[in-house]
Amino acid sequence: MLVILIGVLRLGVSANSESITRHYKFNIVTRLCVSKDIVTVNGHYPGPTIRAREGDTLFIKVTNHVEHNVTIHWHGLRQLRTGWSDGPAYITQCPIQPGKTYTYRFTITGQEGTLWWHAHISWLRATLHGAIIIYPRRGLPYPFPHPDAEVPIILGEWWNADVEQLVAEANITGRAPDISDAFTINGLPGALYNCSQEDSIFRLPVTAGKTYLLRIVNAALNNELFFSVANHILTVVAIDATYTKPYKTDILMLAPGQTTDVLLTTDQPWGAYYMATQAYFSAAGMPFDNTTATAIMEYQNSPLTYTDEPIMPYLPAFNDSQTANDFSANLRSLENAKVPLDVDRDLFLTVGLALKHCPLEKPCNGFQGQRLKATFNNISFVRPQTALLQAYYYGNNGVYTPDFPDKPALEFDYTGQGLPMSFWQAQQGTKITVLPFNSNVQIVLQNTNIIGTENHPIHLHGYNFYIVGRGIGNYDSIQDPCKFNLVDPPERNTVAVPAGGWAAIRFKADNPGVWFMHCHLEVHTSWGLAAALLVENGFGPLERLEPPPYDLPQC
Ligand SMILES: *[C@@H]1O[C@H](CO)[C@@H](O)[C@H](O)[C@H]1NC(C)=O
Ligand SMILES: *[C@@H]1O[C@H](CO)[C@@H](O)[C@H](O)[C@H]1NC(C)=O
Ligand SMILES: *[C@@H]1O[C@H](CO)[C@@H](O)[C@H](O)[C@H]1NC(C)=O
Ligand SMILES: *[C@@H]1O[C@H](CO)[C@@H](O)[C@H](O)[C@H]1NC(C)=O
Ligand SMILES: *[C@@H]1O[C@H](CO)[C@@H](O)[C@H](O)[C@H]1NC(C)=O
Ligand SMILES: *[C@@H]1O[C@H](CO)[C@@H](O)[C@H](O)[C@H]1NC(C)=O
Ligand SMILES: [Cu+2]
C-alpha cells in the first residue's frame, strides 16, 4: 500500500542552555507487512524511537493519512498540566480524524529511562507503537556505569488477521477476540515459527567484554511476558523510567505497558545466544498465544557458524505465577522514595471480570449466552461520545457523573472459590473519582475470582505511583498496611495486580486534569476495566491545567 517515509525531523531550538525543543513528525500511514496492511507511523513497525533529555519540550505533529480515527498516548510521561496531550481517545481528546492533524506538546520533567508511545484508540496500538528514550540532562551521568551501547528491545504481539476487524466482530458476539499468532522482538518473530526465515529474526551483534543497556518495552496487547537471554545475567537498573537498586536476575516479567532497563555484560564464551519471550498467562483454562519469539545475540567474529543452533534460554512455565510475582516483589527504588505517609483519600477497587445479558433483539454468546465485561467496583466503563477532559473544562453537560464509589457496594470473599453467579452481572456507567489538588491518595486494587482470576496490569495516566504492598488473597486493611514498604518501594505507572491477590499504590495528586486508569490488557479495557480520576486545580498559576491548544480535535 501507500508508503510515505518522511524522516524524523529534529530541529534544536534552545530554550535555555540545558533544555531544547524537539520536533517530530508522525505520519500515520498503512504499509504492506507479511501479506496484510498494517497501520504504522512513517511506515515503520515498530515505529520511530523518540530520543530526548530530561527537561526537553517535545512537539510531535501527527497527521492521519488512514481511514481509522487515531490518537497517540505518551505512555508514562507525566504530562504535568498538559493533559490535552495525553492521548487516550474520548478521555483527554477526541480522535484525530482521517486527513486531520494534531500536534502533541509536552515537557519531560523529572523522568529518565525508557517509556514508549502507542495509539490509544481501539486496538490500533498493535502496530502503532515505539520507544521513548529519556537521557539525563547534558553532562549528567546515569546512576550506573555508563554502558558501551544501548539497544531498544520492543516486545510486540502479532495477528495474521486484521486486528480492527477482529475487535469489531468480537464486539458483536460478546466473545473474546481471537488470540494472536505470534510475538515479536523489534518487529520480528524469530526462529521458532513456521514462516521463519533468515530475515525474520532480529540480530544483535555484540562485542565480548562490553556492557549493553537493553531498554525493554512490553508493547503486547494482551499478554504479560517473560523475557530472558541465554546464559547472561540481567541487572535491572530502571523500570517505567524510574531508577531501581541494581537487581540481578536471569528472568524478567513485563506486563503490557511496563518497561525494564537492564545491563548485560558480554562475559560468556564466543557464540550466539537467543533472547526469547513468551507469555506469562495466569487465567486458568483460557486459550492464549503460547508461541515464543526469539532474537539472536551474536558475539562478533564468533567461531560459531549459522549451522550451529544458538543457545536457548530457560523460560518459566506459562503459569509460573511464583516467578512472575517474585520478580515484581524484588524491585526497589534506587533512592529513598517520597511516599505519602498519610493518606487523605483511601480507595478500594475490586478488579475483575463480569458478564452482561444481551437484549433479546441483539443476542450474543460470549459466555453463557452473555457479553463478557470487566469492572472496577462492579462498574464497567462506558466510553463517552466526547472527551471527558473537554467536558470537564467546558462544564460537564452530563457526559460523566462524579460518583465513582470509593469502595465496592458489596463486600464479599473477593478471591474465594465458587462465587455466586448473582454477583457476575456488571453495572455500567461513565463514572469518575474527584480528587482535590495535592491530596495523598492510596488505591488498593483487589483482584476478584468472578468467572476466574488473572493478573491485571493496571495503568494510571498522568502519574507515577509507589507500589507499597502486594499480596495473595484478600487485602486485610488492619494487618497488611503494617507490612507496607514506605521507604524504597518501586515507582511505576503500571502495576501487575497478582492473580488472586491485591496491590496497594500511593501517590500525591499534584497533576490537575482527567486521568484514565485502566487494565493494560487491551481486551479487558474493551470490556470496561477502566475509570478516570479527575484531579482538581490548585490555587497557584502552576497548579492549574493549561488551556486547551487551538488545534485540539473536536468530536
Ligand atoms: C460495541 O458494541 C456495543 C453494543 O452493541 C456498541 O454500543 C458499541 O458502539 C460497539 N463498540 C465498538 C467499538 O464497535
Ligand atoms: C505450523 O504449521 C503447521 C502445519 O501447517 C500447523 O499445523 C501449525 O498450526 C502451524 N503453527 C503455527 C504456530 O503457525
Ligand atoms: C499451544 O497451544 C495449542 C492449543 O492452542 C496446543 O495444541 C499446543 O500443544 C501448545 N503448545 C505448547 C508448546 O504448549
Ligand atoms: C500449570 O499448568 C500445568 C498444565 O499445563 C499444570 O499441570 C500445573 O499444575 C499448573 N501449575 C500451576 C502452578 O498452576
Ligand atoms: C454488581 O451489580 C449488579 C447489578 O446491581 C448486581 O446484580 C451484582 O450482584 C453486583 N455484583 C457485585 C460483585 O457487586
Ligand atoms: C471518528 O471520530 C468521530 C468523532 O468522535 C466520530 O464521530 C466518528 O464516528 C469516528 N469514526 C469512526 C470510524 O469510528
Ligand atoms: Cu485486566
Coordinates of N, CA and C and ligand atoms in Angstrom, one line a residue, residues 224 351-353 374 454-458 518-525 529, ligand 7:
E224 N 1.1 -10.6 29.4 CA 2.3 -10.4 30.2 C 3.4 -11.3 29.6
V351 N -11.1 -5.6 41.0 CA -10.7 -5.6 39.7 C -11.0 -7.0 39.2
G352 N -11.9 -7.1 38.1 CA -12.2 -8.5 37.7 C -13.1 -8.5 36.5
L353 N -13.5 -9.7 36.2 CA -14.3 -10.0 35.0 C -15.8 -10.0 35.5
A374 N -15.7 -6.4 32.1 CA -14.7 -6.3 33.2 C -14.9 -5.0 33.9
E454 N -7.1 -13.5 37.3 CA -5.8 -13.5 36.5 C -5.1 -12.2 36.8
N455 N -3.9 -12.1 36.5 CA -3.1 -10.9 36.7 C -3.6 -9.8 35.8
H456 N -3.9 -8.6 36.4 CA -4.3 -7.5 35.6 C -3.3 -6.3 35.8
P457 N -2.6 -5.9 34.7 CA -1.7 -4.8 34.8 C -2.5 -3.4 34.7
I458 N -2.6 -2.8 35.9 CA -3.4 -1.6 35.9 C -2.5 -0.3 35.7
H518 N -6.7 2.2 33.8 CA -7.3 1.0 33.1 C -6.4 -0.2 33.1
C519 N -7.0 -1.3 32.8 CA -6.2 -2.5 32.6 C -5.4 -2.4 31.3
H520 N -4.1 -2.7 31.3 CA -3.4 -2.6 30.0 C -3.4 -3.9 29.2
L521 N -4.3 -4.9 29.6 CA -4.6 -6.0 28.7 C -5.8 -5.3 27.9
E522 N -5.5 -5.1 26.6 CA -6.5 -4.3 25.8 C -7.8 -4.9 25.8
V523 N -7.9 -6.3 25.8 CA -9.1 -7.0 25.8 C -10.0 -6.6 27.0
H524 N -9.3 -6.4 28.1 CA -10.1 -6.0 29.3 C -10.6 -4.6 29.3
T525 N -9.8 -3.7 28.7 CA -10.2 -2.3 28.6 C -11.4 -2.3 27.7
L529 N -12.8 -2.4 31.8 CA -12.0 -2.3 33.0 C -11.2 -1.0 33.0
Ligands
CU7 CU -7.0 -6.9 33.0

